[in-house]
Structure formats: structure tokens, C-alpha cells
Short mmCIF file of C-alpha atoms in Angstrom, two decimals:
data_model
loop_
_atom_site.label_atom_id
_atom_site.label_comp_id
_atom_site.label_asym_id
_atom_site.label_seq_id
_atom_site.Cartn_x
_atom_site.Cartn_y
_atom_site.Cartn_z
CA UNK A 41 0.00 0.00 0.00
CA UNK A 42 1.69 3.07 -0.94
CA UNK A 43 1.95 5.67 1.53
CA UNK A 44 2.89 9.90 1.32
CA UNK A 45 6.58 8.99 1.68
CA UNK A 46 6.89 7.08 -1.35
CA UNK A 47 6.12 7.49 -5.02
CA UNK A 48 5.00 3.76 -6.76
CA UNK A 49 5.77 3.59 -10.48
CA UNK A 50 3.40 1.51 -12.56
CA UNK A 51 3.86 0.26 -15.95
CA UNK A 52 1.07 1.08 -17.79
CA UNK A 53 1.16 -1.63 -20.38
CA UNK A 54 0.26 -4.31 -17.73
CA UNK A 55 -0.12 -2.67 -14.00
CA UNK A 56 2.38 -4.19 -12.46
CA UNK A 57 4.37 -2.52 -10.04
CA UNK A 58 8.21 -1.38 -11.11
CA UNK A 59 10.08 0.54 -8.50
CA UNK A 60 8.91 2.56 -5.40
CA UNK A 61 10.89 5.26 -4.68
CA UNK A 62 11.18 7.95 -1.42
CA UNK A 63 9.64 11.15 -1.74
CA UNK A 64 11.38 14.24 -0.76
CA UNK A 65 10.71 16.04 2.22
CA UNK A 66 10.43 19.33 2.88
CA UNK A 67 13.29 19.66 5.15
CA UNK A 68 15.31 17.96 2.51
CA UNK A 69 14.40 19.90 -0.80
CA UNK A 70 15.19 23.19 1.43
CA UNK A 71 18.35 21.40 2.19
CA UNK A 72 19.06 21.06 -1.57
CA UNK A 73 18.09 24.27 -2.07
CA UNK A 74 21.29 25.67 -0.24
CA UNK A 75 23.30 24.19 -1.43
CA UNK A 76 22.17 24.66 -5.11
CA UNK A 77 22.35 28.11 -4.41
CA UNK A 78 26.07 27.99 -3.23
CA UNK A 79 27.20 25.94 -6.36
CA UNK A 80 25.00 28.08 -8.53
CA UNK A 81 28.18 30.55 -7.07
CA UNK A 82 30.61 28.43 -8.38
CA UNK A 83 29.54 27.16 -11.42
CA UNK A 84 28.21 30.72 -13.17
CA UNK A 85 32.35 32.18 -12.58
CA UNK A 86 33.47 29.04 -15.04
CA UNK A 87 33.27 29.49 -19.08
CA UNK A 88 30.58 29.36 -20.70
CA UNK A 89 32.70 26.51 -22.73
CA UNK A 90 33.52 24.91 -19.56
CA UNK A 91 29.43 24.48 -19.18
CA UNK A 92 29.30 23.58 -22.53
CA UNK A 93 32.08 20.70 -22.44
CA UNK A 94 29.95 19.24 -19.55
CA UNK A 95 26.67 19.09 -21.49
CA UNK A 96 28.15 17.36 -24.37
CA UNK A 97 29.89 15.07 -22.34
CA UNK A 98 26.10 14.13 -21.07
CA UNK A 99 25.17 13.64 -24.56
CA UNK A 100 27.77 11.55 -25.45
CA UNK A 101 26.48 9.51 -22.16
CA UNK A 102 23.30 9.09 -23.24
CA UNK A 103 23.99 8.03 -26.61
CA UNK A 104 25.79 5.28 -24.91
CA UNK A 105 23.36 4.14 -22.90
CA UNK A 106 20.08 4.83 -24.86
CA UNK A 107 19.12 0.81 -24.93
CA UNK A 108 18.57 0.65 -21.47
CA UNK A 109 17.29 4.29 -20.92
CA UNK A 110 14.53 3.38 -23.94
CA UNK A 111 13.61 0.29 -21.65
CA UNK A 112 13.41 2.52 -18.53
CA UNK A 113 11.32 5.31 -20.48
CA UNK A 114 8.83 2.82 -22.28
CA UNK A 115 8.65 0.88 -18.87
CA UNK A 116 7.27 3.54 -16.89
CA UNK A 117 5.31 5.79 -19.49
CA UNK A 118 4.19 2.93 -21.80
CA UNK A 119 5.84 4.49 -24.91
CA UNK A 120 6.84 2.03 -28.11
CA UNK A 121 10.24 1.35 -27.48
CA UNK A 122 10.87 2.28 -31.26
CA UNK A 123 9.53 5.56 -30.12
CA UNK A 124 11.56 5.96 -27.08
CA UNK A 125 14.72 5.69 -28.85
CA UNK A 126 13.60 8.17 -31.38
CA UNK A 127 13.36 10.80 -28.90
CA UNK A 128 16.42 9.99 -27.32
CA UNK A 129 18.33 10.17 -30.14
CA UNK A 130 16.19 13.25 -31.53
CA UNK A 131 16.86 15.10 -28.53
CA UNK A 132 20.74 15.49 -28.96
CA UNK A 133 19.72 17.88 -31.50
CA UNK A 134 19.53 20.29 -28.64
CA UNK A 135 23.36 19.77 -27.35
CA UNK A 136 24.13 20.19 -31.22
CA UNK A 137 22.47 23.59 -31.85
CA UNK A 138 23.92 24.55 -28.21
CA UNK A 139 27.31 23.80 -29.61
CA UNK A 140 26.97 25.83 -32.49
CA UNK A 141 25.43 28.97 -31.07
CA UNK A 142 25.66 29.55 -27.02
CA UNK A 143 29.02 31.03 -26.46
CA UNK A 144 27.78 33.31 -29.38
CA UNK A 145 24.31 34.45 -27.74
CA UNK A 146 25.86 34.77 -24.37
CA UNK A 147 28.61 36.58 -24.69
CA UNK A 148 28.83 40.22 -23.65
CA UNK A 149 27.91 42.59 -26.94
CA UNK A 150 29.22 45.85 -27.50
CA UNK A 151 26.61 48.13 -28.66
CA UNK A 152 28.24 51.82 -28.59
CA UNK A 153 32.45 51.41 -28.68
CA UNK A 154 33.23 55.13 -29.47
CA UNK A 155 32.59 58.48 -28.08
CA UNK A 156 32.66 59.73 -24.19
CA UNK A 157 30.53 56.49 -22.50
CA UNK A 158 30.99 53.35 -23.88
CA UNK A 159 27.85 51.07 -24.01
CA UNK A 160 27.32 47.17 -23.49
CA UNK A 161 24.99 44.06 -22.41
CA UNK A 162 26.00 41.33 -19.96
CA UNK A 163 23.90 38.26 -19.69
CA UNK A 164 24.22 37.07 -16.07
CA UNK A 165 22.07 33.75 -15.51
CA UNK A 166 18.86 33.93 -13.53
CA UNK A 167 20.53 31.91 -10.54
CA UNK A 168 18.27 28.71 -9.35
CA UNK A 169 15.53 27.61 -11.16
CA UNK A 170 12.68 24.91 -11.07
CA UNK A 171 12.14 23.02 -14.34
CA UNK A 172 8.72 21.38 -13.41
CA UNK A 173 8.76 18.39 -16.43
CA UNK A 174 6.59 16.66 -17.97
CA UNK A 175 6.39 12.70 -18.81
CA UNK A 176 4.81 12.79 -22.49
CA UNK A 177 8.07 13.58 -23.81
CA UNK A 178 11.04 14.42 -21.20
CA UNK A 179 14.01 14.12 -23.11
CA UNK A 180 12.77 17.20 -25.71
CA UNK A 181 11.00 19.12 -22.86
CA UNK A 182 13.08 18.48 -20.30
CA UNK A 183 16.48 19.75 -22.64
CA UNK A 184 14.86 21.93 -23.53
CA UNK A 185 15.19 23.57 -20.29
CA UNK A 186 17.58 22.24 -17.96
CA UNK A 187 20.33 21.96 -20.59
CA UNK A 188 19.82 25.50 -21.62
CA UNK A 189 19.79 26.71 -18.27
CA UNK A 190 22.75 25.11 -17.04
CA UNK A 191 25.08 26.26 -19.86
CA UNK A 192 23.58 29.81 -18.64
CA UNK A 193 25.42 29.31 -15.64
CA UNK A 194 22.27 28.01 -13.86
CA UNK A 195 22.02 25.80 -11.52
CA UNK A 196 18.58 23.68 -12.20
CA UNK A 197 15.81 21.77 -9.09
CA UNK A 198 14.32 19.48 -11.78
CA UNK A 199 11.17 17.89 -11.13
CA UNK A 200 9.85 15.10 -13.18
CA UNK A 201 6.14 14.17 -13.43
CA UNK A 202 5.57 11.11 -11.38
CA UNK A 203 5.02 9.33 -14.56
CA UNK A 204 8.29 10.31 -15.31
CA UNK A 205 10.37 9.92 -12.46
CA UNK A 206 13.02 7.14 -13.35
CA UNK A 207 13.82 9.15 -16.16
CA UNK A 208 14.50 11.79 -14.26
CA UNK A 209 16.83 10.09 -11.86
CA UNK A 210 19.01 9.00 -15.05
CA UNK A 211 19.21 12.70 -16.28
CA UNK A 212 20.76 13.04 -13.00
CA UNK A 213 22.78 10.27 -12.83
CA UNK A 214 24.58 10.88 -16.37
CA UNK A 215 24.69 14.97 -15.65
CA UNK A 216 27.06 14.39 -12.49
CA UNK A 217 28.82 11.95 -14.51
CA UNK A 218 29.39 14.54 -16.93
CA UNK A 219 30.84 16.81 -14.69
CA UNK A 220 28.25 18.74 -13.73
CA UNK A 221 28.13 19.28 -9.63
CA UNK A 222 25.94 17.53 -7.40
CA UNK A 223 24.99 21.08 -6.27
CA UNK A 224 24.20 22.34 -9.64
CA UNK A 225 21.51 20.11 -11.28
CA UNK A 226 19.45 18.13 -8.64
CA UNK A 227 16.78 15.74 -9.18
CA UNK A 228 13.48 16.04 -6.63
CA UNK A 229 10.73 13.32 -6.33
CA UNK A 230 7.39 13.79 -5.75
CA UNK A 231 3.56 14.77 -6.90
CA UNK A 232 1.90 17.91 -6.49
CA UNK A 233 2.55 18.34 -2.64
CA UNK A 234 6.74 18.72 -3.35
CA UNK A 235 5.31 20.79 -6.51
CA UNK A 236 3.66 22.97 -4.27
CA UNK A 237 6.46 22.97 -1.65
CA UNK A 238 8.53 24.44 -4.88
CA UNK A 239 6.00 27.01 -5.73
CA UNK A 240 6.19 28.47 -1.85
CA UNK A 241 10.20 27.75 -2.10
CA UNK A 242 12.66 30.81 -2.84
CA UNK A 243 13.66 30.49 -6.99
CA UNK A 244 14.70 32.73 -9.17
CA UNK A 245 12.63 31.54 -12.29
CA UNK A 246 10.15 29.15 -13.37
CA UNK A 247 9.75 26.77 -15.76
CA UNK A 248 6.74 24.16 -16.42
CA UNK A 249 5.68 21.80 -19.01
CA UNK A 250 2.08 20.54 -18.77
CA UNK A 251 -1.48 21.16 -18.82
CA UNK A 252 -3.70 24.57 -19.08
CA UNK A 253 -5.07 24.23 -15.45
CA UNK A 254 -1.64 23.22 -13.21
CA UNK A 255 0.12 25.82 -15.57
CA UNK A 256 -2.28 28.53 -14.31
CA UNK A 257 -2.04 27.42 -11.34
CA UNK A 258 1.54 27.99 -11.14
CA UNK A 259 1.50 31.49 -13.02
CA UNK A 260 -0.99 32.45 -9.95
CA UNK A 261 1.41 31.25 -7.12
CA UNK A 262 4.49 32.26 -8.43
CA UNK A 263 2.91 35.73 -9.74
CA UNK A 264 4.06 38.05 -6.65
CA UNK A 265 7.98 36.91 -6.86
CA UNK A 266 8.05 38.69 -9.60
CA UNK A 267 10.61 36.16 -11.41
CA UNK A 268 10.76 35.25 -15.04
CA UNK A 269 7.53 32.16 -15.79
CA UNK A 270 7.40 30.21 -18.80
CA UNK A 271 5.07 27.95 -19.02
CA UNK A 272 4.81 25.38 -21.86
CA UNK A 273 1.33 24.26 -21.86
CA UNK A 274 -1.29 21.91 -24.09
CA UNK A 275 -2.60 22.56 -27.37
CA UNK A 276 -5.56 21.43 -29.63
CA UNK A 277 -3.59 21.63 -32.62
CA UNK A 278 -5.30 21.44 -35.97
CA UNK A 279 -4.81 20.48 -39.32
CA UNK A 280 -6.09 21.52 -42.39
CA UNK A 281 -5.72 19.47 -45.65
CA UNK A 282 -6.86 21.83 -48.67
CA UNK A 283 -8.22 20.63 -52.10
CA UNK A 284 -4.91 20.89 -54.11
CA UNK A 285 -3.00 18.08 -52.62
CA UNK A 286 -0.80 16.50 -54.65
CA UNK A 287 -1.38 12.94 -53.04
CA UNK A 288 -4.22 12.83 -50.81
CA UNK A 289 -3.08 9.30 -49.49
CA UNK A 290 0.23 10.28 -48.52
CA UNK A 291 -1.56 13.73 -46.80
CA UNK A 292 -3.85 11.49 -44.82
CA UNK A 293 -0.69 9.25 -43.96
CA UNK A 294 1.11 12.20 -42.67
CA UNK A 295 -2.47 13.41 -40.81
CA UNK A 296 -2.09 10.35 -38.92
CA UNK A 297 1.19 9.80 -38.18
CA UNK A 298 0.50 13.30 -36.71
CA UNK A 299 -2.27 12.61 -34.28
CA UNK A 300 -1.30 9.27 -33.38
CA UNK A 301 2.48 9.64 -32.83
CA UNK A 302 3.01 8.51 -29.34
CA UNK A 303 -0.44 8.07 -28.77
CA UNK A 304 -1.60 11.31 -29.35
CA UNK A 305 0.06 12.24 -26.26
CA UNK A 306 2.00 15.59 -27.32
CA UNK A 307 0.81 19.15 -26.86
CA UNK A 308 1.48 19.14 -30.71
CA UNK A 309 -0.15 16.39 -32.02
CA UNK A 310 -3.08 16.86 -34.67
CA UNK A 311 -6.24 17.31 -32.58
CA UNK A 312 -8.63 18.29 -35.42
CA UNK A 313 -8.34 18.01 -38.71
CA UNK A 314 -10.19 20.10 -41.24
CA UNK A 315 -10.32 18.77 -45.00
CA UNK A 316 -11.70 19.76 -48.15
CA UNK A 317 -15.34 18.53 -49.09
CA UNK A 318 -13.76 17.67 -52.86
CA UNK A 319 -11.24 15.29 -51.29
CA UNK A 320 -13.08 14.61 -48.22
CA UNK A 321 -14.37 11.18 -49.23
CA UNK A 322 -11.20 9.99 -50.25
CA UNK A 323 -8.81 11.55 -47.38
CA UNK A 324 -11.14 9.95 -44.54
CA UNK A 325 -11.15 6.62 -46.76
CA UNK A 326 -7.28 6.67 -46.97
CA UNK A 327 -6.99 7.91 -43.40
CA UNK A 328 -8.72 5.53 -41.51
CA UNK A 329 -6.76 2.48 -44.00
CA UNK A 330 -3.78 4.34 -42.61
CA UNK A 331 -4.48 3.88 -38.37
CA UNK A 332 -5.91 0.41 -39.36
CA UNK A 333 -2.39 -0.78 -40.04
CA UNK A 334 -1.03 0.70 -36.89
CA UNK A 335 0.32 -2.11 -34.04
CA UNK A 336 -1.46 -1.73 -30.93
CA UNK A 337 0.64 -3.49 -28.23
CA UNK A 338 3.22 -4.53 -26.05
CA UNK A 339 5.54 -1.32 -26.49
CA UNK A 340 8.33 -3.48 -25.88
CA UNK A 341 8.01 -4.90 -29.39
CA UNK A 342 9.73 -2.80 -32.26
CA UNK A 343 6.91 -3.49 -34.49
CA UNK A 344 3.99 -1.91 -31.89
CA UNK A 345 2.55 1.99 -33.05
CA UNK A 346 0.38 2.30 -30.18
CA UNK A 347 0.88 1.48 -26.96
CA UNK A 348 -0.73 2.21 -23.66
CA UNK A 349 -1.59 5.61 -22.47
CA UNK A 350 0.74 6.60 -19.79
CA UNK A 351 -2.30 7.80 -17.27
CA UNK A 352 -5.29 5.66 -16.77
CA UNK A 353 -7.83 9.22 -16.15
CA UNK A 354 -7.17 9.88 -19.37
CA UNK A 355 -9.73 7.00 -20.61
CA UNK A 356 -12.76 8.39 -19.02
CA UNK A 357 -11.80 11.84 -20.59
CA UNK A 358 -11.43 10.00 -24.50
CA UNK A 359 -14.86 8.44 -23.87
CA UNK A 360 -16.49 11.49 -22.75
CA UNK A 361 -15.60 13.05 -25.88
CA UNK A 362 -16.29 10.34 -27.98
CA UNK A 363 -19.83 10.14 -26.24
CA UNK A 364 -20.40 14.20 -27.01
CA UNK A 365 -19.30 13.62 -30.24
CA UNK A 366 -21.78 11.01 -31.31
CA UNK A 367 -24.85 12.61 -29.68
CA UNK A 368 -24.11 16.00 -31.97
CA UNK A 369 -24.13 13.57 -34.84
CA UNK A 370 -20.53 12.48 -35.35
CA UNK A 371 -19.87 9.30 -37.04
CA UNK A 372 -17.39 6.46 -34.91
CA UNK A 373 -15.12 4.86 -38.10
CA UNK A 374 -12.64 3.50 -35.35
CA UNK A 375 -12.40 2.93 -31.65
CA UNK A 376 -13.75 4.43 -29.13
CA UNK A 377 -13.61 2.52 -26.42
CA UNK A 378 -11.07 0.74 -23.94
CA UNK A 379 -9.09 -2.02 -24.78
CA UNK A 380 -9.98 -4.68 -22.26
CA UNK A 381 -7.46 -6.39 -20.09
CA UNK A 382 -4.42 -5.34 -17.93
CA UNK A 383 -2.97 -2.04 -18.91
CA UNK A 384 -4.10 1.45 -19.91
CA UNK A 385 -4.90 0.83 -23.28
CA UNK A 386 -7.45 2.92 -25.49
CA UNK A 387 -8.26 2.07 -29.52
CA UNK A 388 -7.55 4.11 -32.02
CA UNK A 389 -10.34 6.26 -32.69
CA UNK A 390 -11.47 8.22 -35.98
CA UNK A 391 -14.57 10.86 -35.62
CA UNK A 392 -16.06 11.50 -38.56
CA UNK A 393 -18.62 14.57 -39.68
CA UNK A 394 -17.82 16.51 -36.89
CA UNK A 395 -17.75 20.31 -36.29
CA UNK A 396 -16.96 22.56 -34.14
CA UNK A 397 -19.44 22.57 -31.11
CA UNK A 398 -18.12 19.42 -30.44
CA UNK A 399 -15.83 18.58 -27.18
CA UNK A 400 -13.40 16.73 -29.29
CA UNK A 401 -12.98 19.91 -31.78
CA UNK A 402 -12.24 22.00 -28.91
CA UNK A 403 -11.38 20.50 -25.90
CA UNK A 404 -7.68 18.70 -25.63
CA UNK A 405 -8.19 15.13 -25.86
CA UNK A 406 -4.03 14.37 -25.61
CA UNK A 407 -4.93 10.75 -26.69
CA UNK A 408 -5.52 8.15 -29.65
CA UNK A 409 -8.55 10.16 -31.00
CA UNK A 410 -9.27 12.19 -33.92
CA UNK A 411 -12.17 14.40 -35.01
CA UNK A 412 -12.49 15.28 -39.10
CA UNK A 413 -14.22 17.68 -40.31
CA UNK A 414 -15.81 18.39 -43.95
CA UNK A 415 -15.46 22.41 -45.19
CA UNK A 416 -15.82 24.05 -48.42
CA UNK A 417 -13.42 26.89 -49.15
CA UNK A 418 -10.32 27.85 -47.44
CA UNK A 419 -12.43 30.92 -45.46
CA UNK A 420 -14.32 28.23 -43.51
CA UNK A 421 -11.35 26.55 -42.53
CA UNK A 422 -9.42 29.76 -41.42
CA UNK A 423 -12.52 30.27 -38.86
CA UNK A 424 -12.62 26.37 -37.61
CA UNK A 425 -8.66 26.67 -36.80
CA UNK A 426 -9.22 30.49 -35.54
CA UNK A 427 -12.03 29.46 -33.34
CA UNK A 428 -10.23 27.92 -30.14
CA UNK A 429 -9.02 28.61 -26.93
CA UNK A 430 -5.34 27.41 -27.47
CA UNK A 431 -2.56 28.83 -29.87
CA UNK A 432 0.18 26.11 -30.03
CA UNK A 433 0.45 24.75 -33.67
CA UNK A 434 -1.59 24.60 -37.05
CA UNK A 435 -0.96 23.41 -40.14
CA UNK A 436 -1.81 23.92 -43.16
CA UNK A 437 -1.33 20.79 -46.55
CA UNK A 438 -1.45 22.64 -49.69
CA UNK A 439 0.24 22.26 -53.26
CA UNK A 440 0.38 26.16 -53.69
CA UNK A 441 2.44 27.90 -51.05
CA UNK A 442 1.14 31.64 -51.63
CA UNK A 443 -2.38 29.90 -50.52
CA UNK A 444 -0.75 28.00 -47.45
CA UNK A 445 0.85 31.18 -46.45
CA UNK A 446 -1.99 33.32 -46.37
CA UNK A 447 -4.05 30.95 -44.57
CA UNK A 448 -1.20 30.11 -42.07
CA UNK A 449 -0.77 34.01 -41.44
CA UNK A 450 -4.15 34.14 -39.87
CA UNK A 451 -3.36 31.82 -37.38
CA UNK A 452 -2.75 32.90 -33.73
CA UNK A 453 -0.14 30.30 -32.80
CA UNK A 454 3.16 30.24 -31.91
CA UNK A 455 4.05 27.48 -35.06
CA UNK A 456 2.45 26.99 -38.25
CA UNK A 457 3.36 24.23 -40.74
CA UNK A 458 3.32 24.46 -44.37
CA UNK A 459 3.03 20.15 -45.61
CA UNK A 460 4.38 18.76 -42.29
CA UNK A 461 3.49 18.95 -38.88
CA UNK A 462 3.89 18.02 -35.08
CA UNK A 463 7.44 19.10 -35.72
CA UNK A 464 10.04 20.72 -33.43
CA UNK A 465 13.29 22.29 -34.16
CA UNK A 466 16.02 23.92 -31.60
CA UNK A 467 16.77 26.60 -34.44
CA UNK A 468 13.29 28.69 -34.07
CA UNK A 469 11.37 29.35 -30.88
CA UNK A 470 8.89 26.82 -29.22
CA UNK A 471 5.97 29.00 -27.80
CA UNK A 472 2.25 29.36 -26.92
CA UNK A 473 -0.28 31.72 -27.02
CA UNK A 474 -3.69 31.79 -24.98
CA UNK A 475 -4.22 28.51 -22.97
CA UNK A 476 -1.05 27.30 -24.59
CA UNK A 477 1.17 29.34 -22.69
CA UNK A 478 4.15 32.08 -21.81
CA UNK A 479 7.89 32.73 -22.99
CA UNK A 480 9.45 30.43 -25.52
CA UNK A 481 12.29 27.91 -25.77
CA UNK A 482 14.67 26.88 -28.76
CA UNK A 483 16.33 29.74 -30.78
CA UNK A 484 18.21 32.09 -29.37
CA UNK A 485 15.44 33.32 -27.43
CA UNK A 486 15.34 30.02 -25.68
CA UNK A 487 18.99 30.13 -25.02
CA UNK A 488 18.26 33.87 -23.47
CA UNK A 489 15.08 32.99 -21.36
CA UNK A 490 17.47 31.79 -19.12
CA UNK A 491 19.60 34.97 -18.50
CA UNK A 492 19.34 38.28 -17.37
CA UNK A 493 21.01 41.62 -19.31
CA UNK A 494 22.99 43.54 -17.37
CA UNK A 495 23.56 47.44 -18.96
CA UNK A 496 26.77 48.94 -18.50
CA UNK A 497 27.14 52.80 -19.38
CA UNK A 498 31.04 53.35 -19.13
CA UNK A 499 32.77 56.64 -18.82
CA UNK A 500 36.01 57.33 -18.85
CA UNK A 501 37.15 60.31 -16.65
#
């Protein structure tokens, strides 16, 4: 029976019970806390190459060692193990673009070098900072953050989701391998109470990767620090496949790679898609043909598409909508209902003739579930996309790119996609808008969220 002073991990694919780990205390995360705050000292007065050095030296580690952290990552959130090393290896892309352009965007610039005062920037890091992770995908999000930060100077309290916590322990594990101090990156575990406990706890910056309602949550208890927030929040992302397609089966291939891709669980999967009523027959046709051939599974085995979802609640959410959606006169093509036996496991469900007063065309479902919708010129579409409560991602599968461009300006997100999508690159900024969320990571911008200018106004007497 578990109790509050330990955390039991649960593998979703078939319930059984993996590790149990301690929970933090209070008395020990303010403990950590000091001393974080001491080596935060230290490690901001070496080189920003120094940092560096360390973080690819963690890369290398984990390239090393991805067999065994894929088994530990599909274990304990139920992800294909094909998938798992994907994002492992994916992720290095971060060390990579902080290789090529950190030492440039933190170095001091010179902005006025002649005349009586001389004029210049300093980025000094933030100090200590929470990363509050998330499980869906916590190599990206979590290096997103914590690797930026600590090259910053930075040192980092990470907190992985529950569902993510033996993860979490291995970031830790291969970051003080890599040279980074024990009292520079720590790894806390717990559930909401130790989240709260950081929320109340003295930081200098926050930085969160989940859903709508803890993110707001956050943003409210944090608010009177007055300390930089970002939070990286959900999305109901959509889709919209226009009339000129070149190859409407390959479009509806890609649609569904898109919203099925780890189980739909991403805040940037395809949550609605929108298609043209001249292709519409054929696109749903080829679309559902498409998640027909996907392997739902053991994710142990390299061939399985769909595994389990990582959190049981989330079932009673997917049927809700798929319930809402039928009574406003969708059509089920797939799914929509629980697997039966051991594990979390939900099948993979189409919506057809759907629209837009429909919980599964506006509410996130972050699951194996789709909702399609039939509209007839590119003006309808443009008010389906515009007409939600999130600004994450939309996308836009066209032949002619003047068309895809002016549809994709009129979106009020922080990506759009032109013939691709649920897509993420360290080269341009990850960011929300509304319910979606605050600040941005990737780019240089991400590289700076974690810094603080310094002006200097110099005159020589």
C-alpha cells in the first residue's frame, strides 16, 4: 500500500508494479536548495565553454546508454520502445544547436564602442531555477530547459512528473557523470505536494511543461515573486488538408502519423483536422486504411505503433468526448472505447462529420482520438482553426504555397506548418499563445530565457 513517503511507479502496459521510490521532504528539498544556491556561485564564474564541455559530455552519455534508458522510459510511461529511442536520439539535436550557437548568444555585446561612455549588455544567468517536467516527452522538454539553463550558468531543481520519475533520476545520474556538480543540477521526487512545496520555495525563475489548469495554477502562485515564468502548456492543434493536394493518401498518412504519434500524447499532435469537401471522401477513406495498419501493443516490441496511455484518467476523458461527439451527430469509423485487459490501453479512434461545437474539436483530448471535419473553401477553414481557446500549432497541406501562407498568417499560434506537422526544431522558438502558454524555448530566445542583461554605461574620466 503506498503511503505519502513514497512514489509507486506503474507500468502502464500491464499494472504491475516497477520501483517505489522515497519522496522528498520538505526539510530535505530546502536542504538542496542551499546548497544549489552555493554551487549556482561556483559554477556561473566558469566558461561558458567549460558548461558547454559538460553538457556534451552528457550527450555523449546518453547516446551510450540509450538501450537501457529506452527500456526505462517505455517501462514507466508505456511508450513504443521504437519511439523511445527516437526521442532519445532526436533530442541530442539540442546539445548540437547549443554547440553551435551559445558562447555566441551569451557573450557580452558591445553596442556603442566610441565616443565619451561606452555602451554594453551582460547576460548574467537567472541563478536557481525549477524546471517542473513533464512525462509525455522528457528528453525534448526536459532539454529543452535544464540543458539550456545550465550552460547559462544556472544551476537547475528538476522535477519530473511522477510518470516520469526514473527518467529523471538518469538525467541526473549521467549529468554528475558529466561533470556537472551535485549542487548544480538536482533531481526532486514527488507529486503535487513537493510541486507545491517548490511554488512556496525561494527560486529565481520558473519553468513548467504541462497542462492549461496546473500551468495557471503555477503562473498564480508564483505571480508576486516577480521572477521570469514560462510555461509550456497543451494545445488542440489542428490540421487543415486543402483541395490541391498532390497525393491525398500520402496527406492522410502524414495526418495520422500526426495525431497518433506517441499516442496522441503531445501538446502538438493533430487534434482536429479540417479537409476539403472535394477530397473529403477519399482523405477519410485513406486515413482511416492508414491507423488500421497501426500495431497496438506490447511497447516493448519494435513493431507496436500504439501502446498504452501513460495515465489511466485519461480513458474516461477520451470516452467522454467520444460520447459528445456522437450525440451532436458524429460518425465512430474507429475505436472508441477501452481495450480490455491489464494495462491502460485505449483504440484508435477516428470521428467522422464533426464540427466545431463538439468537445473533441475544442477540448484537448491528448490521446488516440481524432475528429475530421468536412469544409468548403479555405475561409471556412481559417474560422474552424481560428475558433479555439489554445494557440500552439496549425498546419496547413497545400500544393500552392502563396495559398498556405496566407491561410497560415491568420493563425494565432506560436508554429504553423506548411506540408508537415507536429514538428520541433532547436533553431526557431517553441511557444504558446492563450491557454497554450508564456515565454518560448529553442532559438536564441530560448537560449536567453534563461539569462538576465545587465547594462553597463562606461565613462572614462
Amino acid at each position: 500500500m503506498q503511503d505519502n513517503s513514497t512514489l509507486v511507479i506503474k507500468n502502464p502496459a500491464n499494472d504491475e508494479i516497477i520501483a517505489t521510490l522515497p519522496k522528498e521532504t520538505e526539510a530535505g528539498l530546502q536542504t538542496i536548495l542551499q546548497n544549489l544556491r552555493q554551487g549556482q556561485k561556483n559554477w556561473s564564474q566558469r566558461t561558458v565553454q567549460d558548461r558547454l564541455d559538460c553538457i556534451v559530455k552528457f550527450g555523449e552519455l546518453i547516446l551510450e546508454n540509450k538501450q537501457e534508458l529506452a527500456a526505462i522510459l517505455t517501462q514507466e510511461t508505456g511508450k513504443p520502445i521504437t519511439q523511445s529511442l527516437n526521442e532519445i536520439q532526436g533530442a541530442q539535436n539540442r546539445i548540437v544547436h547549443l554547440q553551435a550557437n551559445a558562447i555566441q548568444w551569451l557573450s557580452e555585446e558591445s553596442l556603442v564602442e566610441t565616443g565619451p561612455t561606452l555602451e554594453k549588455i551582460v547576460y548574467e544567468p537567472l541563478g536557481v531555477i525549477a524546471n517542473i517536467s513533464a512525462w509525455n516527452f522528457p528528453y525534448n522538454v526536459g532539454f529543452n530547459v535544464f540543458l539550456y539553463a545550465l550552460v547559462a550558468g544556472n544551476a537547475v531543481l528538476y522535477k519530473p512528473s511522477e510518470y516520469a520519475a526514473l527518467t529523471g533520476l538518469q538525467f541526473e545520474k549521467y549529468l554528475h557523470e558529466a561533470g556537472i556538480p551535485t549542487d548544480v543540477f538536482r533531481c526532486v521526487i514527488g507529486d503535487g505536494r513537493l510541486g507545491q512545496q517548490i511554488l512556496e520555495a525561494p527560486m529565481d525563475g520558473y519553468f513548467f511543461t504541462g497542462s492549461y489548469a496546473t500551468g495557471l495554477h503555477i503562473a498564480k502562485a508564483v505571480a508576486h515573486k516577480l521572477v521570469p515564468l514560462q510555461l509550456e502548456l497543451g494545445g488542440k492543434d489542428a490540421l487543415y488538408v486543402s483541395d490541391d493536394v498532390v497525393d491525398v493518401k500520402q496527406a492522410a498518412i502524414s495526418a495520422a502519423e500526426g495525431a497518433f504519434y506517441n499516442n496522441g500524447q503531445s501538446c502538438c499532435a493533430v487534434e482536429r483536422i479540417y479537409v476539403s469537401d472535394k477530397i473529403y471522401e477519399q482523405f477519410v477513406a485513406d486515413f482511416v486504411t492508414e491507423v488500421k495498419s497501426y500495431v497496438v501493443g506490447d511497447p516493448t516490441d519494435i513493431k507496436t505503433f500504439i501502446g498504452p496511455l501513460t495515465r489511466q484518467p485519461q480513458t474516461a476523458l477520451l470516452n467522454e468526448q467520444v460520447a459528445d461527439a456522437l450525440d451532436k451527430g458524429a460518425q465512430l469509423k474507429l475505436g472508441g472505447k477501452e481495450i480490455a485487459g491489464q494495462g491502460n490501453f485505449y483504440y484508435p479512434t477516428v470521428l467522422i462529420e464533426c464540427d466545431n461545437r463538439m468537445k473533441v474539436m475544442q477540448e484537448e483530448s491528448f490521446g488516440p482520438i481524432i475528429g475530421i471535419q468536412k469544409v468548403s473553401s479555405d475561409e471556412e477553414a481559417i474560422a474552424c482553426m481560428q475558433d479555439t481557446e489554445y494557440g500552439l500549432t496549425a498546419a496547413v497541406f497545400s500544393a500552392n504555397e502563396q495559398r498556405a501562407m496566407r491561410i497560415l498568417k491568420e493563425m494565432n499560434t506560436g508554429t504553423v506548418y506548411w506540408n508537415c506537422c507536429d514538428r520541433v526544431s532547436p533553431n526557431v522558438p517553441w511557444s504558446g499563445r492563450k491557454k497554450s502558454g508564456l515565454g518560448a524555448t529553442l532559438s536564441i530566445q530560448g537560449i536567453r530565457a534563461f539569462v538576465q542583461p545587465k547594462a553597463y554605461h562606461l565613462r572614462k574620466l
